[in-house]
PDB file of C-alpha atoms in Angstrom:
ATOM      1  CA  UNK V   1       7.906  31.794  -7.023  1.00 64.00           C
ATOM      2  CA  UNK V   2      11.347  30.799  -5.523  1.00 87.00           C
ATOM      3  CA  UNK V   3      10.323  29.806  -1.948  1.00 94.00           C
ATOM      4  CA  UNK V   4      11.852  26.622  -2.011  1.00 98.00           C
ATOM      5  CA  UNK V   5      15.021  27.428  -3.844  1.00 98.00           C
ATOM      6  CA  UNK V   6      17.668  24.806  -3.036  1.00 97.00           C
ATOM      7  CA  UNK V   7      15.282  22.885  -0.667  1.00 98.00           C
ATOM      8  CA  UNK V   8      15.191  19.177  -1.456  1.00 98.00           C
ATOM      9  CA  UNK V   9      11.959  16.953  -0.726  1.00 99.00           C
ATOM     10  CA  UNK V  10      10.327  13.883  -0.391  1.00 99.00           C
ATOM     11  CA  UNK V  11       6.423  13.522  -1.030  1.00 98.00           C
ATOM     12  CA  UNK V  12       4.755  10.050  -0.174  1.00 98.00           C
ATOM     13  CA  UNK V  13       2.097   8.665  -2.325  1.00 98.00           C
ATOM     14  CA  UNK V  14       3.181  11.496  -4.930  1.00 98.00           C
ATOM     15  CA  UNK V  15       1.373   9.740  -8.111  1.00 97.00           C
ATOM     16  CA  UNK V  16      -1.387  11.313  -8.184  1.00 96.00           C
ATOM     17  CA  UNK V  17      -3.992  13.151  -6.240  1.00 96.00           C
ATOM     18  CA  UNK V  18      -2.900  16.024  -3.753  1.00 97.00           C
ATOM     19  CA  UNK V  19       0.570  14.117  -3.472  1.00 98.00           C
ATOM     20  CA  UNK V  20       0.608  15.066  -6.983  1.00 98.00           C
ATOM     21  CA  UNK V  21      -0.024  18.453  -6.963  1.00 98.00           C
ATOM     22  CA  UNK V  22       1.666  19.224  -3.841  1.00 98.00           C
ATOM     23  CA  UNK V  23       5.260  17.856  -5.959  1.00 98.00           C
ATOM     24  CA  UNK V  24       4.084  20.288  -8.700  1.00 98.00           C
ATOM     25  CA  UNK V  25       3.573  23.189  -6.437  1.00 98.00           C
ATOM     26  CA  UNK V  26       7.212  22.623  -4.992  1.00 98.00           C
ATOM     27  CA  UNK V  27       8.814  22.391  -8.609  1.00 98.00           C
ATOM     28  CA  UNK V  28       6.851  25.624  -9.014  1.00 98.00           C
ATOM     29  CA  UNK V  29       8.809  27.080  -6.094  1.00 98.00           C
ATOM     30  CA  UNK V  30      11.953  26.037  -7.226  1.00 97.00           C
ATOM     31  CA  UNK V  31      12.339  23.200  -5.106  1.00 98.00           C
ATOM     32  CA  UNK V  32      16.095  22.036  -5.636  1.00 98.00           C
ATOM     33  CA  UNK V  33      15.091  18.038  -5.603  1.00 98.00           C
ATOM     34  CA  UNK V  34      11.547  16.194  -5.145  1.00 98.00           C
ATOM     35  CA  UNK V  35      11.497  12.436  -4.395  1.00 98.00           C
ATOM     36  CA  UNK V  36       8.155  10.659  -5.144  1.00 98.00           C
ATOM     37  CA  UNK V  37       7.605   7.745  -2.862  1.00 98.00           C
ATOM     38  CA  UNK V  38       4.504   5.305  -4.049  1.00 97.00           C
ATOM     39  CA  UNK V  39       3.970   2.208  -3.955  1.00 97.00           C
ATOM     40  CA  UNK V  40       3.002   1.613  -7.755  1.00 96.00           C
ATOM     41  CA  UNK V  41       6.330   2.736  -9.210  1.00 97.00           C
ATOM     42  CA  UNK V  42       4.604   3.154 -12.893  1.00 98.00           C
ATOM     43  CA  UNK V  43       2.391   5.414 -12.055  1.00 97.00           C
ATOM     44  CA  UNK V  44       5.192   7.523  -9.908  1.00 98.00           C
ATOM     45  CA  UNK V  45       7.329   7.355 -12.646  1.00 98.00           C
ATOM     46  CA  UNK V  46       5.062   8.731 -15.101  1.00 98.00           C
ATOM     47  CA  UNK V  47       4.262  11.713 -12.636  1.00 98.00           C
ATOM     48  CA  UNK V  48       8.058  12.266 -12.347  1.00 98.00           C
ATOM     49  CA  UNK V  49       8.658  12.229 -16.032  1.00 98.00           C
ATOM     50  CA  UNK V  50       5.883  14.592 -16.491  1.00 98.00           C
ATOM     51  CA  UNK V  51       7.019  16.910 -13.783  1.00 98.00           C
ATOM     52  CA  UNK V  52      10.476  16.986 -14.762  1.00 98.00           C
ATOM     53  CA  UNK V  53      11.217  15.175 -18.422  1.00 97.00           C
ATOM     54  CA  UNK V  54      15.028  15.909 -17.383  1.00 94.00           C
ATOM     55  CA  UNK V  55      15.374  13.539 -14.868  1.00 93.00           C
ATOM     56  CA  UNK V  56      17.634  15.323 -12.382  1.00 94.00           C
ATOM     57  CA  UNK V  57      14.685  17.394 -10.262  1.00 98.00           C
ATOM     58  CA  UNK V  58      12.296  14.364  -9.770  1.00 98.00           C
ATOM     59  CA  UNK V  59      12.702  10.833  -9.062  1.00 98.00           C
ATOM     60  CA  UNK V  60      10.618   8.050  -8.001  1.00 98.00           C
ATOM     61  CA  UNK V  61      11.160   5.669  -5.822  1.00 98.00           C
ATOM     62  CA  UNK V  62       8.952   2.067  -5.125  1.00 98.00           C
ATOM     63  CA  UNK V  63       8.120   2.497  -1.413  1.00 98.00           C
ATOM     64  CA  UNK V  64       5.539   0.520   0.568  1.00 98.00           C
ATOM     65  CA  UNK V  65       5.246   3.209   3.661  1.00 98.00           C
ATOM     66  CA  UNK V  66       4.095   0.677   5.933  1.00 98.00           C
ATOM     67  CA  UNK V  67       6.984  -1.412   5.580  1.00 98.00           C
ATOM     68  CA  UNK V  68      10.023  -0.348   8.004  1.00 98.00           C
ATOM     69  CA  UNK V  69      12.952  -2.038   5.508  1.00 98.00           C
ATOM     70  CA  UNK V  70      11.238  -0.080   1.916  1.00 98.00           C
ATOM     71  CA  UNK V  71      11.033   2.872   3.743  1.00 98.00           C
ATOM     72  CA  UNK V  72      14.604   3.171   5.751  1.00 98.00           C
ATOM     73  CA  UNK V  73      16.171   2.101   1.886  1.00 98.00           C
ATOM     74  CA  UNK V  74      13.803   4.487  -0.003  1.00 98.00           C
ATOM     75  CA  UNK V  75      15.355   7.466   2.639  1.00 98.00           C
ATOM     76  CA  UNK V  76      18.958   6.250   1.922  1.00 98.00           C
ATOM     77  CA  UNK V  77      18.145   6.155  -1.796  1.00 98.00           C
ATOM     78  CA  UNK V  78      17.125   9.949  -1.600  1.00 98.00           C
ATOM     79  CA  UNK V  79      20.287  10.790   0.706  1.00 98.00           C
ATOM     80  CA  UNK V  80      22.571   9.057  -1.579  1.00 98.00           C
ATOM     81  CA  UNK V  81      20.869  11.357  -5.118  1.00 97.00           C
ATOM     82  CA  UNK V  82      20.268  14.821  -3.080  1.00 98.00           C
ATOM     83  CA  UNK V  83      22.758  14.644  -0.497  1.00 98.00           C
ATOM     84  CA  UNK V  84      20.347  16.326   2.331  1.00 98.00           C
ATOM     85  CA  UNK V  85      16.427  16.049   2.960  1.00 98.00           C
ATOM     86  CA  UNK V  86      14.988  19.797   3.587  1.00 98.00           C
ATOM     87  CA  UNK V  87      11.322  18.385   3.585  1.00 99.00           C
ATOM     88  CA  UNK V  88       8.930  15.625   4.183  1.00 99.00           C
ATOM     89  CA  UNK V  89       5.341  15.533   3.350  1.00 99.00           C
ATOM     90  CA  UNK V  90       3.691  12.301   4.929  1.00 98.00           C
ATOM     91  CA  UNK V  91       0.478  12.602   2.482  1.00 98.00           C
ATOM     92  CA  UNK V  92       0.309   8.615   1.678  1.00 98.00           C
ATOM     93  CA  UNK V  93      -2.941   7.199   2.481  1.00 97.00           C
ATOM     94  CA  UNK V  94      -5.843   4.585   2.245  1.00 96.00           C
ATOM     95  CA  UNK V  95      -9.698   4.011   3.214  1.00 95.00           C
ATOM     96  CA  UNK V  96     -11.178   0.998   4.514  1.00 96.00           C
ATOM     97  CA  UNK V  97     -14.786   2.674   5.417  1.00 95.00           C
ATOM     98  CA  UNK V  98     -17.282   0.429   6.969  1.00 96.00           C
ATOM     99  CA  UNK V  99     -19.379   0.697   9.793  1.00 98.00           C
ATOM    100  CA  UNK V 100     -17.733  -0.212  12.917  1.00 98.00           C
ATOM    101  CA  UNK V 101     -19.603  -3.631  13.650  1.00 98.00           C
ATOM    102  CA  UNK V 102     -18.998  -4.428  10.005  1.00 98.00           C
ATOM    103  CA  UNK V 103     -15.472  -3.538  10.155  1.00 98.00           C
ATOM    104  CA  UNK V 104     -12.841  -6.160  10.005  1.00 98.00           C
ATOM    105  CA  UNK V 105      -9.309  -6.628  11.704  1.00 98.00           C
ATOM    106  CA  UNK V 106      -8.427  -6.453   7.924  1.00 98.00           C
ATOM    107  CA  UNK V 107     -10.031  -2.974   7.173  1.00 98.00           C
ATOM    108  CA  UNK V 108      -8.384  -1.625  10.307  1.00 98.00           C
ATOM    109  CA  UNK V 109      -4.832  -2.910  10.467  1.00 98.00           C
ATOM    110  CA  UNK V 110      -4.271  -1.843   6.668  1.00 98.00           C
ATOM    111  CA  UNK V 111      -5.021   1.347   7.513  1.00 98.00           C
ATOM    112  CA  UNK V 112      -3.362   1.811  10.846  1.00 98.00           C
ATOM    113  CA  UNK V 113      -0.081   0.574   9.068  1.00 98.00           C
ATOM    114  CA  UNK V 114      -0.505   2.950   6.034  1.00 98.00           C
ATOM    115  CA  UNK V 115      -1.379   5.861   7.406  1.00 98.00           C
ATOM    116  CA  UNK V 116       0.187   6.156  10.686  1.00 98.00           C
ATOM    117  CA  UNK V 117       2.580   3.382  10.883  1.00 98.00           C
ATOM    118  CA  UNK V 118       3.722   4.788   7.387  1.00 98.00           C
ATOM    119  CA  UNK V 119       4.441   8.312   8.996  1.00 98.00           C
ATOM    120  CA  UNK V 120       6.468   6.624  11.504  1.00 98.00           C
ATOM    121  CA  UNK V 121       8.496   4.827   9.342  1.00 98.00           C
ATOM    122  CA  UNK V 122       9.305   7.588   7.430  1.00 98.00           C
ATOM    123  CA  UNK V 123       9.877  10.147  10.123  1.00 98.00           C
ATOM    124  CA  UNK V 124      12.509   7.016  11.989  1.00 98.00           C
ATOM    125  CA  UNK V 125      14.228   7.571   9.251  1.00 98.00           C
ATOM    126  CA  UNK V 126      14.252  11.153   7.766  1.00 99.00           C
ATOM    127  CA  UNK V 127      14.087  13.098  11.625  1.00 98.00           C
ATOM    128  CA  UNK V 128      18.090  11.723  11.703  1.00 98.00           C
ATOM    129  CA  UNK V 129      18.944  13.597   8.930  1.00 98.00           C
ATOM    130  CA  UNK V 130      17.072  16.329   9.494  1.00 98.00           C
ATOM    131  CA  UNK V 131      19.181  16.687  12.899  1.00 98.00           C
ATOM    132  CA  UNK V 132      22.189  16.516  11.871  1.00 98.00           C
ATOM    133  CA  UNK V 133      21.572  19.347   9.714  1.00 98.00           C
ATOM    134  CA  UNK V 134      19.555  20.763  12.406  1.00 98.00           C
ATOM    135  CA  UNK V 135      16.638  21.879   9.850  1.00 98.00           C
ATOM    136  CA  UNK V 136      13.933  20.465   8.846  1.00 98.00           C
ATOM    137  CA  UNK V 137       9.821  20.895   7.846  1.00 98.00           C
ATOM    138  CA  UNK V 138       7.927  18.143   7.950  1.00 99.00           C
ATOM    139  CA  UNK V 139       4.225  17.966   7.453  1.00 99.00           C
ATOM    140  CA  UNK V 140       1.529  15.568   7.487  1.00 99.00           C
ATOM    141  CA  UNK V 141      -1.796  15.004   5.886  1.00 98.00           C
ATOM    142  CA  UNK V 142      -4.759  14.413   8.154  1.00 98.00           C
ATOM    143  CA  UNK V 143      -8.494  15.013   7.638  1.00 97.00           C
ATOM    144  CA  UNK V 144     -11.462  16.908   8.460  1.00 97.00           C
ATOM    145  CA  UNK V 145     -12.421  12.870   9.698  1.00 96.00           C
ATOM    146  CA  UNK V 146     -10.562  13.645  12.726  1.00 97.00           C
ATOM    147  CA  UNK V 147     -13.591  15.008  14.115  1.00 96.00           C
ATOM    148  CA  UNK V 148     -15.491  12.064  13.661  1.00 95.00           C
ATOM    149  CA  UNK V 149     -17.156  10.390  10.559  1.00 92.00           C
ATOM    150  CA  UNK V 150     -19.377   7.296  10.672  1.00 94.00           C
ATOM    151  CA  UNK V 151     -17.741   4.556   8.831  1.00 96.00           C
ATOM    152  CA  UNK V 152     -14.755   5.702   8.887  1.00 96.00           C
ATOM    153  CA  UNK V 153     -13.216   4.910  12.706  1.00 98.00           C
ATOM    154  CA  UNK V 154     -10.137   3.195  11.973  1.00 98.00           C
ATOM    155  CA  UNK V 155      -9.396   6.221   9.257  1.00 98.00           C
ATOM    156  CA  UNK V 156     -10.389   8.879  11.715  1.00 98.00           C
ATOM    157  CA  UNK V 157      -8.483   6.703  14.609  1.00 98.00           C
ATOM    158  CA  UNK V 158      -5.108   6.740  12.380  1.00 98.00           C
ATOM    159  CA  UNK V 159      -5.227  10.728  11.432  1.00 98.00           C
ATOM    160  CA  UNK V 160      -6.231  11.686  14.909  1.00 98.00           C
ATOM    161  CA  UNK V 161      -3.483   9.935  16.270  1.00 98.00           C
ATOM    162  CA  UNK V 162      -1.072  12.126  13.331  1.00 98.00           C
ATOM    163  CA  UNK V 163      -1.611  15.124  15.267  1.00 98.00           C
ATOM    164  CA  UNK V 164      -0.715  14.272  18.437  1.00 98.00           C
ATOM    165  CA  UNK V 165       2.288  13.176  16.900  1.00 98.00           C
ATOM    166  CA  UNK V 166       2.883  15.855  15.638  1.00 98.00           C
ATOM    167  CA  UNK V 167       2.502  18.030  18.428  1.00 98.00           C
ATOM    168  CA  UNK V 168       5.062  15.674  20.403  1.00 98.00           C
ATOM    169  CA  UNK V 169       7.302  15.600  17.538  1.00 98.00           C
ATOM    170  CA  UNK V 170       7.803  19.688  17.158  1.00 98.00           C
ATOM    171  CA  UNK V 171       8.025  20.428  21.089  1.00 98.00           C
ATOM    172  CA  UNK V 172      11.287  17.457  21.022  1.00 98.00           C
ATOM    173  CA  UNK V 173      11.831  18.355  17.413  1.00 98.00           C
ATOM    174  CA  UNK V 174      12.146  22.228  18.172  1.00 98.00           C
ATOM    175  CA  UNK V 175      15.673  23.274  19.523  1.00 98.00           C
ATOM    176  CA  UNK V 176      17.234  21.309  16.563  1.00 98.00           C
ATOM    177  CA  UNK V 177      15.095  23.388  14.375  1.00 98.00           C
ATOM    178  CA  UNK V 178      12.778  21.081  12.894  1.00 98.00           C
ATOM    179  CA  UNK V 179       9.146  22.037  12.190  1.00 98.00           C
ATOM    180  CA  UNK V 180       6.297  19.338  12.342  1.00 99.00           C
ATOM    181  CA  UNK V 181       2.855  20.895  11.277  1.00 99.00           C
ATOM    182  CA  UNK V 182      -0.388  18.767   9.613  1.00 98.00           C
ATOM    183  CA  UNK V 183      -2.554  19.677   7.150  1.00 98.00           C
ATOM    184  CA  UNK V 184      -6.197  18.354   7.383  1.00 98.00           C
ATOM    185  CA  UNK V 185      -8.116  18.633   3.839  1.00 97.00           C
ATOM    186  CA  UNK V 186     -11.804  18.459   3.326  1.00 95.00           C
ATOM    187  CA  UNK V 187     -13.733  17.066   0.646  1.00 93.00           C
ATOM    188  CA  UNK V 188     -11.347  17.847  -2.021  1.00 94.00           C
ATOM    189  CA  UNK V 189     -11.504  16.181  -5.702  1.00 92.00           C
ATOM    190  CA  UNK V 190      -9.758  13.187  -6.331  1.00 88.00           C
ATOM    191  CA  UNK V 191     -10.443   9.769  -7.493  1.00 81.00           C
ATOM    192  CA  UNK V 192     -10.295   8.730  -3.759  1.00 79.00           C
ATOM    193  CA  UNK V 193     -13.586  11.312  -2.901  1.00 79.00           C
ATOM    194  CA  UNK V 194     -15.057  10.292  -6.485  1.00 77.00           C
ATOM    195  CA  UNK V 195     -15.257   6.661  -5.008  1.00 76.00           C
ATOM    196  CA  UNK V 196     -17.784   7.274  -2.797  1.00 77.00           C
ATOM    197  CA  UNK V 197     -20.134   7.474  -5.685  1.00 78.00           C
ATOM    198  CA  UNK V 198     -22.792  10.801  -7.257  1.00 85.00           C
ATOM    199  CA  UNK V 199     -25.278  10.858  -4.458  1.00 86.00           C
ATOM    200  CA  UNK V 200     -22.980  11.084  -1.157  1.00 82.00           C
ATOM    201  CA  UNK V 201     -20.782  13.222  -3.485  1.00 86.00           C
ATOM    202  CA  UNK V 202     -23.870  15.514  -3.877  1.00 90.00           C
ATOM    203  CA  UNK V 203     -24.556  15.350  -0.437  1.00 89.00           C
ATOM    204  CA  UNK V 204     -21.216  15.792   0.357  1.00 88.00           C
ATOM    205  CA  UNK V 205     -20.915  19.337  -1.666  1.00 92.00           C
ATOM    206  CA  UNK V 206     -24.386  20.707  -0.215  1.00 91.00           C
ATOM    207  CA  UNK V 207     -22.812  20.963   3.409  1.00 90.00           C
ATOM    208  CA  UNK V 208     -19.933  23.203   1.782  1.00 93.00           C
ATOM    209  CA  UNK V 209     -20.424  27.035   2.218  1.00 94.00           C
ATOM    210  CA  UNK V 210     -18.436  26.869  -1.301  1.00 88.00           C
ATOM    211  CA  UNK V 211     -20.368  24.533  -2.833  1.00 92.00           C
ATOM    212  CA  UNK V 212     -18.168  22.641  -4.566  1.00 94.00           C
ATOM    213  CA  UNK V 213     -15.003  20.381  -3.692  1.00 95.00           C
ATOM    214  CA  UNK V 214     -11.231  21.612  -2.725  1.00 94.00           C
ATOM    215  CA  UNK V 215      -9.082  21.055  -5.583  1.00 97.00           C
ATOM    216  CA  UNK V 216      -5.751  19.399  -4.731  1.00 97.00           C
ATOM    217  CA  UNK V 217      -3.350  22.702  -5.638  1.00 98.00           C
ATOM    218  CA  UNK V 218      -5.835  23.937  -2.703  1.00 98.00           C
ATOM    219  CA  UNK V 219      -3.865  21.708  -0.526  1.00 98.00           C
ATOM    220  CA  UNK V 220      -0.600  21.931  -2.626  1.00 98.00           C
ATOM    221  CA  UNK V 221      -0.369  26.076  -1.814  1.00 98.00           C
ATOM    222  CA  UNK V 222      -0.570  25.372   1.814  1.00 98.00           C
ATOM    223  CA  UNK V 223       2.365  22.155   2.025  1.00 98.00           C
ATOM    224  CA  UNK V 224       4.542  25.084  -0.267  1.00 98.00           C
ATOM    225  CA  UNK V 225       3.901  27.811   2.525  1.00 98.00           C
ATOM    226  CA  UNK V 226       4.207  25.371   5.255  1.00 98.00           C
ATOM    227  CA  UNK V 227       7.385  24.235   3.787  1.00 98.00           C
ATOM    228  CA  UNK V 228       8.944  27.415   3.613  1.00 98.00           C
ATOM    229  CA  UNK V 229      11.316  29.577   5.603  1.00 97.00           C
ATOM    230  CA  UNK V 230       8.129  32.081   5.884  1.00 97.00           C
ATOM    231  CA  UNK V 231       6.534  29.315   8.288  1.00 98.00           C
ATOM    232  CA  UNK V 232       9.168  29.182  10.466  1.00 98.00           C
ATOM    233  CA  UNK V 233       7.865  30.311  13.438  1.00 98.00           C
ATOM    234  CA  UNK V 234       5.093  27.838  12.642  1.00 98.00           C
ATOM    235  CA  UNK V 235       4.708  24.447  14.713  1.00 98.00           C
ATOM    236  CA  UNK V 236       2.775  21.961  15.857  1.00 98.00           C
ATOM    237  CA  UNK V 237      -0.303  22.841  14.025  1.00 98.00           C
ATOM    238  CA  UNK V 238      -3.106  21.362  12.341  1.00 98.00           C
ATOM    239  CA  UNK V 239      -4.330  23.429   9.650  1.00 98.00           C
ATOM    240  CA  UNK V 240      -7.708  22.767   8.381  1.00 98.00           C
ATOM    241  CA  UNK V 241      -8.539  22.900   4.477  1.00 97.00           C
ATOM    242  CA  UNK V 242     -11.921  22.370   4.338  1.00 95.00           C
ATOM    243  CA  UNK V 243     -13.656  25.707   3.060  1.00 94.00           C
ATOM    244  CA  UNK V 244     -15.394  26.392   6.462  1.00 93.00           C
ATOM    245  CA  UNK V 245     -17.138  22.937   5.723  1.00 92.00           C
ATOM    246  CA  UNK V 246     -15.083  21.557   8.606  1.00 90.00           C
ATOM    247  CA  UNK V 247     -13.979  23.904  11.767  1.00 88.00           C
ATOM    248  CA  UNK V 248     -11.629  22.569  14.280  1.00 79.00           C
TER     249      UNK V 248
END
């Protein structure tokens, strides 16, 4: 698997979890350079170390998405080491879930400001680059929750609002060759979806056709094909990963 041969990326909130697997997947394909972004730099620098014990394929980088000056320097820090940026995959994320009268300005600001304030910092300062070498994929990770789940308004709110980004961004993204797609996972297993404890879990899994959870490489083998010169007549789409247990 070579589809990403001399292609050089950046993955936000890499350190584990589909972020994780989804820098694996491009290593797998060959991927010339992947930058792990992440807020807790020890656990992104263990991920790069195990992806790449060299050093020179995978690097990680202490980013706090939802800050505008981390984000611009993290972007300059991956210029200055690859020298381009082929990719972006806005995948960092949080949950605040409470039931809306419950919910505080807290709960919804921090998750406003990481998940789509995030993707705009990060697209301010990677859609540049990306046009002056008029190329470009970039692809963001929504939800299923976009089509509404109770307790969960500000983190539906803040992935809804991702896609119509997105479709903005590839119609004035398009003539410079840039591609903007999303990606909206199911249930899929991580230590996010194990949170919710055994008995939503359960319930969770019996409203799957499958019957069981996505695994992250799930999500991984579509960001690989998405970022790839075989999607590129693909844009402005939101792809749902869900295992028919969401259908947009």
């Amino acid at each position: 698997m070579k589809n990403l041969a001399g292609k050089y990326c950046i993955v936000t909130g890499a350190g584990k979890g589909i972020g994780k697997a989804i820098a694996a997947r491009f290593i797998e394909e060959q991927a010339a350079g992947v930058a792990i972004l992440e807020w807790d730099l020890t656990t992104a620098e263990a991920t790069a170390k195990e992806l790449d014990p060299t050093g020179e394929r995978v690097i990680a980088i202490k980013c706090n998405v939802a800050d505008s000056d981390m984000a611009k320097a993290a972007v300059e820090e991956v210029v200055a080491k690859f020298g381009r940026i082929d990719v972006l995959v806005n995948n960092a994320g949080v949950t605040r879930d409470k039931i809306f009268h419950k919910m505080t300005d807290d709960d919804w600001n921090t998750v406003i400001n990481i998940n789509l304030n995030g993707v705009y910092n990060l697209c301010k300062n990677v859609v540049p680059v990306m046009r002056e070498q008029e190329a470009g994929s970039i692809i963001n990770i929504t939800s299923t929750s976009i089509m509404g789940n109770p307790g969960q308004a500000n983190y539906a709110a803040s992935k809804a609002a991702m896609e119509g980004f997105t479709r903005t961004m590839a119609k004035e993204l398009g003539r410079k060759n840039i591609r903007m797609n999303c990606i909206a996972p199911g249930y899929i297993d991580t230590d996010m979806m194990r949170a919710v404890g055994e008995e939503i879990l359960t319930r969770m899994i019996k409203g799957i056709p499958a019957q069981r959870l996505g695994k992250p490489e799930e999500i991984a083998s579509v960001a690989a094909f998405l970022a790839s010169d075989d999607a590129s007549w693909l844009s402005g789409e939101n792809i749902f990963v869900s295992g028919a247990g969401v259908m947009h």
